[in-house]
């Protein structure tokens, strides 16, 4: 809405007069000037609502959020203001951790002491100092003199800030970058909320803090005993970001997408995320300090051109799956070190396809199953139950679904596809994932695939499966390397997290898994040190076949130990590499197939165990367990400085060092 220079000048005169009256009283604080400043902003642009939210300020959020009503997309946050008391050095303030955080995460920010204004706006991905202006400077008598030239500059600055428009989002990279910045704010404010116990607040803010603390306790007790509040804040922020993305994708209707749509628009095939967002929609969280940024994320997604973002979905090449390539840029922008720590790297499609097709061929040739991975028990009662214990974004599971669907397509059997998915595929296709963001993306990716959205538009209707209330995808949020089911005596709000872990534990223990495949993480400094997997590595199976709780150390069943060879200890001075995550996942998969009695294990792994003396016991155990072992070494290990047969550089097909 246009405003005349005269109107802006008069609004600034009125504002300065109100500030003068407060300032000369000698008892004013930064809070004293907020009502006058709100009126100034809303006078300069009547379509703007300036919200001063002290409950959020206590937990590290900016003092003001500025929202503009938009008939097409609903209310939209266009910027933020951080205000300090008159006379506080803005130069010093810019050096603080708080402002460093804001400048890294927000796109449009004004820092002010109510007289001086500094405007920062993001341009080409970088936060730039756009303009500084001063309305007045106090003299020794605490008078605030009118400065017409300064007022004109302040008016220009504020109108420019209020008129700032976010760029259109049309690509996965653009969306990932902007979502990552808002997720940073959710993470930081959620962390401050957890740590703000004891600060004075109202009943609603206290309820929001308790709700968040309850979720934290549940995750810590159920999934990650070593979870810190910082790690939880990361998980929480990423899950909200990806859950909203999934909900936005499924949003339909003329009304703009909002946070409140998320619980009902996340696919029924993912009851965990539906229940999590039902909790986020709780009245207790309406006053949560971070909820404004959750709404900002929803607004961002509401105005995103989703068809443009997902335009290339379904072009089957190694680089054009935006579901994967949306996740990796997000995590790279959000925290590149976390990406490296968690081993979040894209497995090249040819590698995934090779492994899936190889397992399919072995099932046909060596197990006498002519339908291979499509074997569902319909003909002879034998069903191939499959598990990816480190599912990530669902790359391997998606490849399995694609292989089976291609068989149906080749046989021109579209009429049987939906019933096959419901009755014969979903009950035997499982994945476990510990990180919430890839877990959410796996559900989104597989849900889109089962809906036929990776196919040409002319074929989608024929190959679409619509999940009902009981058709959940078998991808679970759980710690694969912790066998025990969990209980919690004091947690109510987070019970759905416990339910998810317990359902996964029953699948680990009881499902007749025949194929274990995937690309587990590699980490020599593993954080996965549960009693169950550590005992299994050393030759003791603590699995309780009679109930959910694990057996105690010393009361388990003897099994193969990776730390023994020919019945004697390895004698290695430092066998720490046997604690690498990929070794633990191989041990898990070996245990799972032994329980079934037959099956196939197909992993992408580090190749150190092939010739390192520390792995003698592991090699012996695998050779005792499996009738046949096929190894394809892709080489390219920069540490070994390997060369090709022709003498050239042996390049690595993965985006990691090993």
XYZ file of C-alpha atoms in Angstrom:
658
model
C 0.000 0.000 0.000
C 1.442 3.368 -1.047
C 1.992 6.057 1.574
C 2.773 9.725 0.983
C 5.971 11.389 2.165
C 3.857 13.750 4.285
C 2.113 10.849 6.012
C 5.427 9.135 6.733
C 6.916 12.355 8.067
C 3.953 12.947 10.354
C 4.070 9.358 11.626
C 7.757 9.764 12.482
C 7.120 13.105 14.243
C 4.399 11.490 16.352
C 6.639 8.526 17.154
C 9.574 10.753 18.152
C 7.287 12.809 20.392
C 6.119 9.679 22.215
C 9.686 8.418 22.549
C 10.792 11.858 23.861
C 8.153 11.784 26.612
C 9.254 8.331 27.779
C 12.968 9.073 27.466
C 12.894 12.307 29.458
C 11.117 10.574 32.334
C 14.432 8.837 32.996
C 12.951 5.436 33.910
C 12.378 4.006 30.431
C 13.705 0.624 29.233
C 13.716 -0.919 25.777
C 10.243 -2.340 26.514
C 8.861 1.155 27.154
C 9.085 2.233 23.513
C 7.553 -0.868 21.950
C 3.901 0.287 21.738
C 4.926 3.527 20.008
C 7.160 1.629 17.607
C 4.353 -0.815 16.751
C 2.054 2.112 15.945
C 4.733 3.678 13.749
C 5.170 0.523 11.659
C 1.448 -0.062 11.268
C 0.958 3.580 10.266
C 3.693 3.368 7.654
C 1.957 0.302 6.177
C -1.620 -0.357 7.376
C -1.473 -3.869 5.842
C 1.312 -4.786 8.270
C 0.740 -6.314 11.686
C 3.705 -5.765 14.017
C 3.639 -8.395 16.759
C 5.616 -7.867 19.932
C 5.957 -11.256 21.630
C 7.874 -11.140 24.923
C 7.303 -14.860 25.551
C 9.464 -15.572 22.522
C 12.044 -12.921 23.342
C 12.974 -14.743 26.568
C 14.004 -17.720 24.449
C 16.077 -15.891 21.886
C 13.591 -14.820 19.205
C 13.530 -11.293 17.686
C 11.423 -8.665 19.464
C 8.993 -8.052 16.588
C 7.703 -10.154 13.741
C 6.089 -8.268 10.865
C 3.235 -9.956 9.027
C 1.334 -8.861 5.938
C -2.093 -10.198 5.010
C -2.169 -11.764 1.542
C -5.517 -12.784 0.115
C -3.910 -15.466 -2.034
C -1.650 -17.202 0.466
C -2.837 -15.979 3.865
C -0.775 -14.007 6.430
C 2.904 -13.914 5.564
C 5.870 -12.884 7.713
C 7.960 -10.377 5.772
C 10.596 -9.415 8.340
C 11.769 -9.007 11.914
C 12.972 -6.226 14.207
C 15.429 -6.564 17.096
C 15.200 -3.565 19.431
C 17.627 -2.404 22.112
C 17.357 0.438 24.609
C 18.181 3.972 23.479
C 21.923 4.503 23.630
C 22.918 0.814 23.443
C 25.744 0.378 20.921
C 24.390 -1.344 17.823
C 27.950 -1.989 16.682
C 28.628 -3.983 19.846
C 25.257 -5.713 19.541
C 26.151 -6.940 16.071
C 29.091 -8.828 17.568
C 26.886 -10.844 19.934
C 25.973 -14.507 19.434
C 22.302 -13.523 19.258
C 22.731 -11.182 16.264
C 25.133 -13.578 14.576
C 22.363 -16.172 14.779
C 19.731 -13.801 13.400
C 21.873 -12.662 10.481
C 22.634 -16.273 9.567
C 18.998 -17.396 9.702
C 16.687 -14.514 8.762
C 16.163 -12.807 5.415
C 14.943 -9.328 6.382
C 15.954 -7.734 9.688
C 16.148 -4.256 11.241
C 18.321 -3.676 14.311
C 17.440 -0.530 16.201
C 17.832 1.372 19.461
C 14.574 3.163 18.528
C 16.539 6.118 17.127
C 19.189 4.522 14.941
C 18.132 1.869 12.429
C 20.283 -0.669 10.596
C 18.641 -2.730 7.878
C 19.927 -6.123 6.700
C 18.444 -8.095 3.823
C 19.466 -11.339 2.137
C 20.609 -11.052 -1.456
C 21.972 -13.920 -3.586
C 22.123 -16.094 -0.485
C 24.119 -13.608 1.623
C 22.904 -11.237 4.328
C 23.866 -7.697 3.312
C 23.850 -4.435 5.246
C 21.476 -2.457 3.058
C 21.157 0.862 4.897
C 21.681 2.814 8.155
C 19.676 5.872 9.211
C 19.263 7.918 12.398
C 16.089 9.743 13.410
C 17.597 11.750 16.283
C 20.425 11.811 18.802
C 19.822 12.683 22.492
C 21.541 15.755 23.851
C 22.776 16.269 27.415
C 19.317 17.356 28.563
C 17.773 14.121 27.210
C 16.060 15.990 24.393
C 15.456 14.319 21.048
C 15.719 16.993 18.366
C 13.874 16.595 15.056
C 16.175 15.967 12.093
C 14.239 16.335 8.847
C 16.984 14.805 6.693
C 17.459 11.946 9.123
C 13.701 11.369 9.261
C 13.558 11.113 5.472
C 16.292 8.469 5.555
C 14.562 6.524 8.339
C 11.300 6.633 6.417
C 13.082 5.329 3.313
C 14.697 2.531 5.343
C 11.517 1.381 7.088
C 9.370 1.549 3.959
C 12.026 -0.413 2.086
C 12.109 -3.043 4.785
C 8.297 -3.278 4.940
C 8.090 -3.513 1.163
C 10.589 -6.353 0.937
C 9.219 -9.380 -0.910
C 10.593 -12.884 -0.682
C 11.782 -14.311 -3.997
C 9.696 -16.977 -5.676
C 10.787 -20.505 -4.766
C 10.992 -22.688 -7.855
C 13.857 -25.132 -7.232
C 14.782 -27.716 -4.565
C 18.020 -25.852 -3.772
C 16.230 -22.530 -3.188
C 13.644 -24.151 -0.956
C 16.260 -26.143 0.976
C 18.315 -23.014 1.696
C 15.359 -20.998 3.008
C 13.935 -23.905 4.994
C 17.356 -24.511 6.552
C 17.573 -20.921 7.788
C 14.152 -21.063 9.432
C 14.968 -24.488 10.863
C 18.048 -22.890 12.459
C 15.789 -20.454 14.289
C 13.435 -23.232 15.425
C 16.437 -25.227 16.647
C 17.995 -22.315 18.539
C 14.766 -21.100 20.112
C 13.713 -24.655 21.035
C 17.091 -25.165 22.702
C 16.726 -21.922 24.645
C 13.203 -23.016 25.625
C 14.514 -26.287 27.064
C 17.174 -24.412 29.005
C 14.916 -21.658 30.305
C 13.441 -23.622 33.217
C 13.043 -21.375 36.237
C 12.531 -18.158 34.300
C 9.304 -16.284 35.048
C 6.605 -16.887 32.473
C 2.876 -17.427 32.113
C 1.002 -20.693 32.394
C 0.814 -21.131 28.605
C 4.524 -20.614 28.061
C 5.270 -23.016 30.918
C 2.973 -25.618 29.341
C 4.789 -25.254 26.020
C 8.143 -25.752 27.738
C 6.869 -28.866 29.535
C 5.481 -30.272 26.275
C 8.862 -29.892 24.594
C 10.736 -31.298 27.598
C 8.393 -34.304 27.572
C 9.201 -35.052 23.940
C 12.910 -34.718 24.710
C 12.692 -37.190 27.601
C 10.822 -39.677 25.439
C 13.380 -39.587 22.644
C 16.201 -39.911 25.156
C 14.654 -42.870 26.958
C 13.279 -44.623 23.897
C 15.748 -44.080 21.070
C 18.974 -42.335 22.033
C 20.181 -42.641 25.626
C 23.128 -40.342 24.869
C 20.910 -37.678 23.297
C 21.833 -34.138 24.363
C 19.477 -31.197 24.389
C 21.424 -29.740 21.413
C 20.962 -32.963 19.410
C 17.286 -33.082 20.289
C 16.778 -29.483 19.156
C 18.395 -30.468 15.834
C 16.105 -33.475 15.444
C 13.054 -31.454 16.423
C 13.756 -28.648 13.934
C 14.541 -30.985 11.047
C 11.446 -33.067 11.676
C 9.188 -30.030 11.670
C 10.784 -28.870 8.425
C 10.359 -32.200 6.637
C 6.995 -32.993 8.147
C 5.671 -29.649 6.916
C 7.189 -30.354 3.516
C 5.355 -33.690 3.349
C 2.105 -32.085 4.478
C 2.467 -29.230 1.981
C 2.981 -31.680 -0.841
C -0.287 -33.412 0.052
C -2.205 -30.159 0.598
C -5.252 -29.699 -1.582
C -8.093 -27.224 -1.699
C -8.344 -23.495 -2.184
C -7.371 -22.432 1.320
C -3.716 -21.483 1.940
C -1.583 -24.137 3.641
C -0.926 -23.578 7.366
C 0.711 -25.413 10.260
C -2.712 -26.628 11.363
C -3.144 -28.561 8.127
C -0.079 -30.703 8.755
C -1.526 -33.436 10.995
C -4.368 -34.309 8.641
C -2.444 -33.869 5.379
C 0.581 -35.991 6.201
C -0.196 -39.314 4.471
C -2.041 -41.956 6.481
C 0.852 -44.282 5.688
C 2.898 -42.344 8.281
C 0.934 -42.377 11.561
C 4.011 -41.329 13.561
C 4.361 -37.938 11.856
C 0.598 -37.436 11.898
C 0.594 -37.866 15.680
C 3.665 -35.685 16.134
C 2.018 -32.826 14.253
C -1.206 -33.354 16.134
C 0.904 -32.641 19.231
C 2.398 -29.554 17.555
C -1.142 -28.339 16.886
C -1.951 -28.666 20.592
C -3.331 -25.528 22.307
C -0.472 -25.906 24.797
C 1.977 -25.040 22.025
C 0.192 -21.989 20.630
C 2.377 -19.830 22.865
C 5.581 -21.809 22.372
C 8.482 -19.431 21.649
C 9.404 -21.303 18.448
C 5.880 -21.643 17.043
C 6.110 -18.367 15.102
C 8.986 -19.764 13.066
C 7.035 -22.982 12.480
C 4.282 -20.791 11.047
C 6.894 -18.942 8.960
C 8.005 -22.296 7.535
C 4.404 -23.137 6.697
C 4.018 -19.724 5.005
C 7.188 -20.308 3.001
C 5.868 -23.668 1.812
C 2.425 -22.204 1.107
C 3.951 -19.753 -1.369
C 6.399 -22.244 -2.924
C 5.796 -23.385 -6.481
C 5.723 -27.089 -5.581
C 5.214 -28.356 -9.171
C 8.363 -26.451 -10.152
C 10.311 -27.778 -7.149
C 9.343 -31.375 -7.968
C 9.283 -30.999 -11.736
C 12.031 -33.563 -12.378
C 10.763 -36.242 -10.017
C 10.806 -39.561 -11.835
C 13.576 -38.916 -14.359
C 15.502 -42.043 -13.568
C 19.091 -40.893 -13.603
C 21.610 -40.766 -10.800
C 21.266 -37.012 -10.293
C 17.631 -36.095 -10.889
C 15.671 -37.381 -7.917
C 14.678 -34.150 -6.140
C 13.371 -36.065 -3.129
C 16.963 -37.071 -2.417
C 18.524 -33.922 -3.772
C 16.157 -31.822 -1.711
C 17.299 -33.522 1.477
C 21.049 -33.341 0.944
C 21.228 -29.587 0.135
C 19.007 -28.940 3.145
C 21.323 -30.822 5.494
C 24.380 -29.258 3.840
C 22.900 -25.792 4.427
C 21.580 -26.688 7.861
C 24.772 -28.268 9.209
C 27.425 -29.681 6.904
C 29.276 -31.255 9.857
C 26.120 -33.084 10.923
C 25.822 -34.449 7.397
C 29.338 -35.855 7.624
C 28.886 -37.140 11.177
C 25.691 -39.010 10.329
C 27.027 -40.415 7.063
C 24.259 -38.786 5.046
C 25.465 -39.247 1.486
C 23.618 -40.120 -1.664
C 24.147 -43.704 -2.815
C 24.544 -43.546 -6.636
C 21.524 -45.025 -8.373
C 23.548 -47.548 -10.438
C 25.003 -48.987 -7.209
C 21.553 -49.292 -5.627
C 20.073 -50.821 -8.773
C 22.945 -53.321 -9.054
C 22.469 -54.535 -5.475
C 18.677 -54.805 -5.757
C 18.836 -56.653 -9.101
C 21.577 -58.958 -7.786
C 19.514 -59.959 -4.750
C 16.515 -60.520 -7.015
C 18.613 -62.806 -9.250
C 20.014 -64.782 -6.288
C 16.531 -65.347 -4.878
C 15.470 -66.805 -8.207
C 18.591 -68.922 -8.792
C 19.656 -70.112 -5.334
C 16.411 -70.020 -3.346
C 14.097 -71.362 -6.040
C 11.828 -68.303 -5.986
C 10.911 -67.472 -9.599
C 9.306 -64.177 -8.557
C 12.459 -62.998 -6.748
C 11.808 -59.900 -4.639
C 8.166 -59.944 -5.728
C 7.621 -63.268 -3.921
C 4.725 -62.539 -1.577
C 3.525 -65.924 -0.382
C 0.448 -65.885 -2.587
C 1.451 -69.069 -4.437
C 3.431 -71.278 -2.055
C 3.332 -69.510 1.315
C 6.963 -68.353 1.020
C 7.224 -64.558 1.346
C 10.390 -62.518 0.957
C 10.382 -60.201 3.970
C 12.874 -57.400 3.355
C 14.535 -54.909 5.712
C 16.774 -51.886 5.150
C 18.154 -51.264 8.672
C 19.613 -47.856 7.746
C 16.899 -46.693 5.367
C 17.906 -43.041 5.080
C 15.685 -41.365 2.496
C 14.391 -44.725 1.254
C 16.675 -45.156 -1.768
C 16.936 -48.961 -1.573
C 13.285 -49.514 -0.672
C 12.257 -47.269 -3.547
C 14.421 -49.302 -5.922
C 12.772 -52.517 -4.721
C 9.302 -51.064 -5.289
C 10.362 -49.879 -8.729
C 11.704 -53.314 -9.730
C 8.502 -55.056 -8.652
C 6.254 -52.464 -10.289
C 8.186 -52.735 -13.556
C 7.310 -56.426 -13.595
C 3.646 -55.590 -13.206
C 3.931 -52.960 -15.947
C 5.721 -55.338 -18.312
C 2.972 -57.865 -17.714
C 0.344 -55.160 -18.297
C -1.144 -56.029 -14.923
C -2.140 -52.587 -13.623
C -5.483 -53.844 -12.337
C -3.798 -56.007 -9.713
C -1.252 -53.421 -8.530
C -3.199 -51.611 -5.785
C -4.378 -54.851 -4.164
C -0.854 -56.313 -4.385
C 0.622 -53.259 -2.635
C -1.914 -53.387 0.175
C -2.004 -57.148 0.744
C 1.373 -58.442 -0.506
C 3.959 -55.647 -0.507
C 3.454 -53.347 2.492
C 3.259 -56.264 4.996
C 6.783 -57.447 4.050
C 8.731 -54.266 3.217
C 10.480 -52.655 6.203
C 13.001 -49.949 6.914
C 14.555 -48.566 10.113
C 15.973 -45.063 10.440
C 17.297 -43.196 13.460
C 17.376 -39.643 12.075
C 14.026 -37.937 11.808
C 14.633 -35.847 8.688
C 15.572 -38.741 6.367
C 12.843 -40.818 8.032
C 10.274 -38.211 7.031
C 11.744 -37.973 3.537
C 11.634 -41.757 3.099
C 7.921 -41.724 3.875
C 7.338 -38.827 1.496
C 9.386 -40.432 -1.268
C 7.779 -43.872 -1.035
C 4.332 -42.347 -0.664
C 4.818 -40.360 -3.878
C 6.106 -43.453 -5.653
C 3.169 -45.612 -4.570
C 0.855 -42.827 -5.728
C 2.473 -43.147 -9.170
C 3.850 -39.605 -9.145
C 7.248 -40.708 -10.476
C 5.582 -41.946 -13.674
C 4.489 -40.046 -16.780
C 1.189 -38.295 -16.168
C -0.578 -40.565 -18.653
C 0.245 -43.617 -16.494
C -0.257 -42.265 -12.973
C -3.911 -43.143 -12.509
C -3.366 -46.773 -13.542
C -0.420 -47.283 -11.152
C -1.577 -45.286 -8.171
C -2.120 -46.715 -4.703
C -4.036 -44.660 -2.129
C -3.205 -45.574 1.468
C -6.066 -46.163 3.879
C -6.093 -45.708 7.657
C -4.376 -49.057 8.242
C -1.924 -48.999 5.321
C 1.195 -47.693 7.020
C 4.546 -47.879 5.299
C 6.852 -50.168 7.228
C 9.538 -47.510 7.734
C 10.030 -46.947 11.465
C 11.868 -44.369 13.515
C 14.081 -46.560 15.671
C 17.638 -47.434 16.631
C 18.418 -50.621 14.708
C 21.332 -51.458 16.996
C 19.253 -51.362 20.183
C 17.110 -54.474 20.322
C 14.976 -53.777 23.370
C 11.469 -52.457 23.236
C 10.919 -49.457 25.467
C 8.457 -48.519 28.149
C 7.963 -45.250 29.930
C 6.133 -44.804 33.194
C 5.894 -41.018 33.318
C 5.581 -39.908 29.680
C 2.141 -39.299 28.227
C 2.494 -36.787 25.412
C 5.376 -38.705 23.824
C 3.728 -42.134 23.971
C 3.513 -42.314 20.184
C 7.339 -42.241 20.054
C 7.471 -45.229 22.402
C 4.815 -47.008 20.329
C 6.902 -46.528 17.178
C 10.039 -47.946 18.795
C 8.156 -50.906 20.261
C 6.567 -51.802 16.915
C 10.020 -51.703 15.300
C 11.467 -53.884 18.091
C 8.863 -56.564 17.420
C 9.773 -56.561 13.717
C 13.489 -56.860 14.571
C 12.843 -59.783 16.871
C 9.966 -61.678 15.282
C 9.549 -60.901 11.576
C 11.009 -63.668 9.336
C 13.343 -61.242 7.565
C 14.925 -62.959 4.576
C 16.716 -60.064 2.860
C 18.696 -57.330 4.603
C 20.073 -54.664 2.285
C 21.163 -51.030 2.261
C 24.025 -48.639 2.869
C 24.656 -48.418 6.634
C 26.656 -45.527 8.107
C 30.415 -45.677 8.592
C 31.883 -44.179 11.734
C 34.985 -45.414 13.514
C 33.926 -43.316 16.515
C 30.507 -44.892 16.789
C 27.904 -43.485 19.145
C 25.820 -46.675 18.837
C 26.961 -48.459 21.991
C 23.842 -50.138 23.324
C 24.380 -53.198 25.518
C 22.596 -55.382 22.978
C 24.832 -54.725 19.944
C 28.048 -54.547 21.982
C 27.256 -57.945 23.517
C 26.382 -59.397 20.107
C 29.754 -58.285 18.704
C 31.477 -60.152 21.553
C 29.498 -63.357 21.251
C 26.448 -62.959 23.521
C 22.875 -62.659 22.254
C 20.777 -60.762 24.821
C 17.555 -61.098 22.812
C 14.667 -62.161 25.020
C 12.422 -64.378 22.926
C 9.818 -64.483 25.713
C 9.224 -60.750 26.106
C 10.197 -57.238 25.167
C 12.935 -56.494 27.690
C 16.456 -57.732 26.851
C 18.320 -60.309 28.844
C 20.995 -59.147 31.267
C 24.700 -59.435 30.476
C 25.958 -62.911 31.337
C 22.499 -64.451 30.820
C 22.393 -64.326 27.046
C 22.880 -67.124 24.514
C 26.384 -67.755 23.118
C 26.926 -66.790 19.483
C 29.815 -65.908 17.173
C 32.186 -63.220 18.448
C 33.987 -60.862 16.090
C 36.648 -60.520 18.795
C 37.578 -64.230 18.665
C 39.240 -66.374 16.015
C 39.533 -70.174 16.249
C 38.059 -69.906 19.755
C 40.794 -67.582 21.071
C 40.922 -63.785 21.553
C 42.277 -61.794 18.618
C 45.255 -60.552 20.587
C 45.029 -57.155 18.885
C 46.400 -54.262 20.912
C 43.689 -51.895 19.703
C 40.701 -53.608 18.030
C 38.637 -50.366 18.022
C 37.748 -50.610 14.323
C 35.521 -53.564 15.149
C 33.290 -50.940 16.787
C 32.746 -49.081 13.491
C 29.064 -48.584 12.727
C 29.178 -50.560 9.481
C 30.621 -53.573 11.370
C 27.760 -53.373 13.868
C 25.214 -53.256 11.060
C 26.777 -56.300 9.394
C 26.608 -58.112 12.749
C 22.965 -57.121 13.145
C 22.097 -58.324 9.633
C 23.958 -61.603 10.156
C 22.048 -62.153 13.432
C 18.717 -61.322 11.798
C 19.207 -63.767 8.917
C 20.430 -66.496 11.259
C 17.195 -66.137 13.254
C 15.175 -66.648 10.062
C 17.387 -69.575 9.062
C 18.044 -68.528 5.462
C 18.362 -65.344 3.436
C 20.657 -62.821 1.795
C 22.627 -59.836 3.090
C 23.547 -57.086 0.599
C 25.299 -53.960 1.882
C 27.415 -51.107 0.617
C 30.228 -50.897 3.183
C 33.704 -49.703 3.960
C 36.115 -52.300 2.531
C 38.592 -52.263 5.455
C 37.329 -55.585 6.836
C 38.500 -57.474 3.741
C 42.223 -57.483 4.571
C 42.768 -55.752 7.934
C 44.109 -58.273 10.546
C 41.780 -56.803 13.191
C 38.815 -58.287 11.302
C 39.986 -61.933 11.314
C 37.214 -62.988 13.706
C 34.601 -61.118 11.686
C 35.720 -62.771 8.438
C 35.698 -66.219 10.048
C 32.191 -65.680 11.482
C 30.783 -64.523 8.137
C 32.349 -67.483 6.342
C 30.783 -69.883 8.857
C 27.342 -68.284 8.583
C 26.943 -67.782 4.828
C 27.164 -70.478 2.137
C 28.270 -67.995 -0.511
C 29.813 -64.529 -0.257
C 30.100 -62.212 -3.260
C 32.315 -59.133 -2.989
C 32.550 -56.257 -5.444
C 35.310 -53.866 -4.374
C 34.833 -50.469 -5.998
C 38.303 -49.378 -4.810
C 39.057 -45.639 -5.018
C 40.407 -45.519 -1.440
C 42.427 -42.308 -1.232
C 44.125 -43.512 1.964
C 45.603 -46.503 0.146
C 46.470 -44.380 -2.900
C 45.086 -47.076 -5.182
C 45.651 -46.927 -8.942
C 43.635 -48.314 -11.823
C 45.000 -51.317 -13.774
C 46.158 -48.790 -16.379
C 48.043 -46.823 -13.717
C 45.663 -43.859 -13.498
C 43.938 -42.321 -10.480
C 41.370 -44.733 -9.041
C 38.391 -42.462 -8.456
C 35.755 -42.996 -5.790
C 32.121 -43.246 -6.901
C 30.924 -41.968 -3.508
C 31.120 -38.473 -2.101
C 33.187 -39.611 0.890
C 36.864 -40.212 1.541
C 36.983 -43.981 2.181
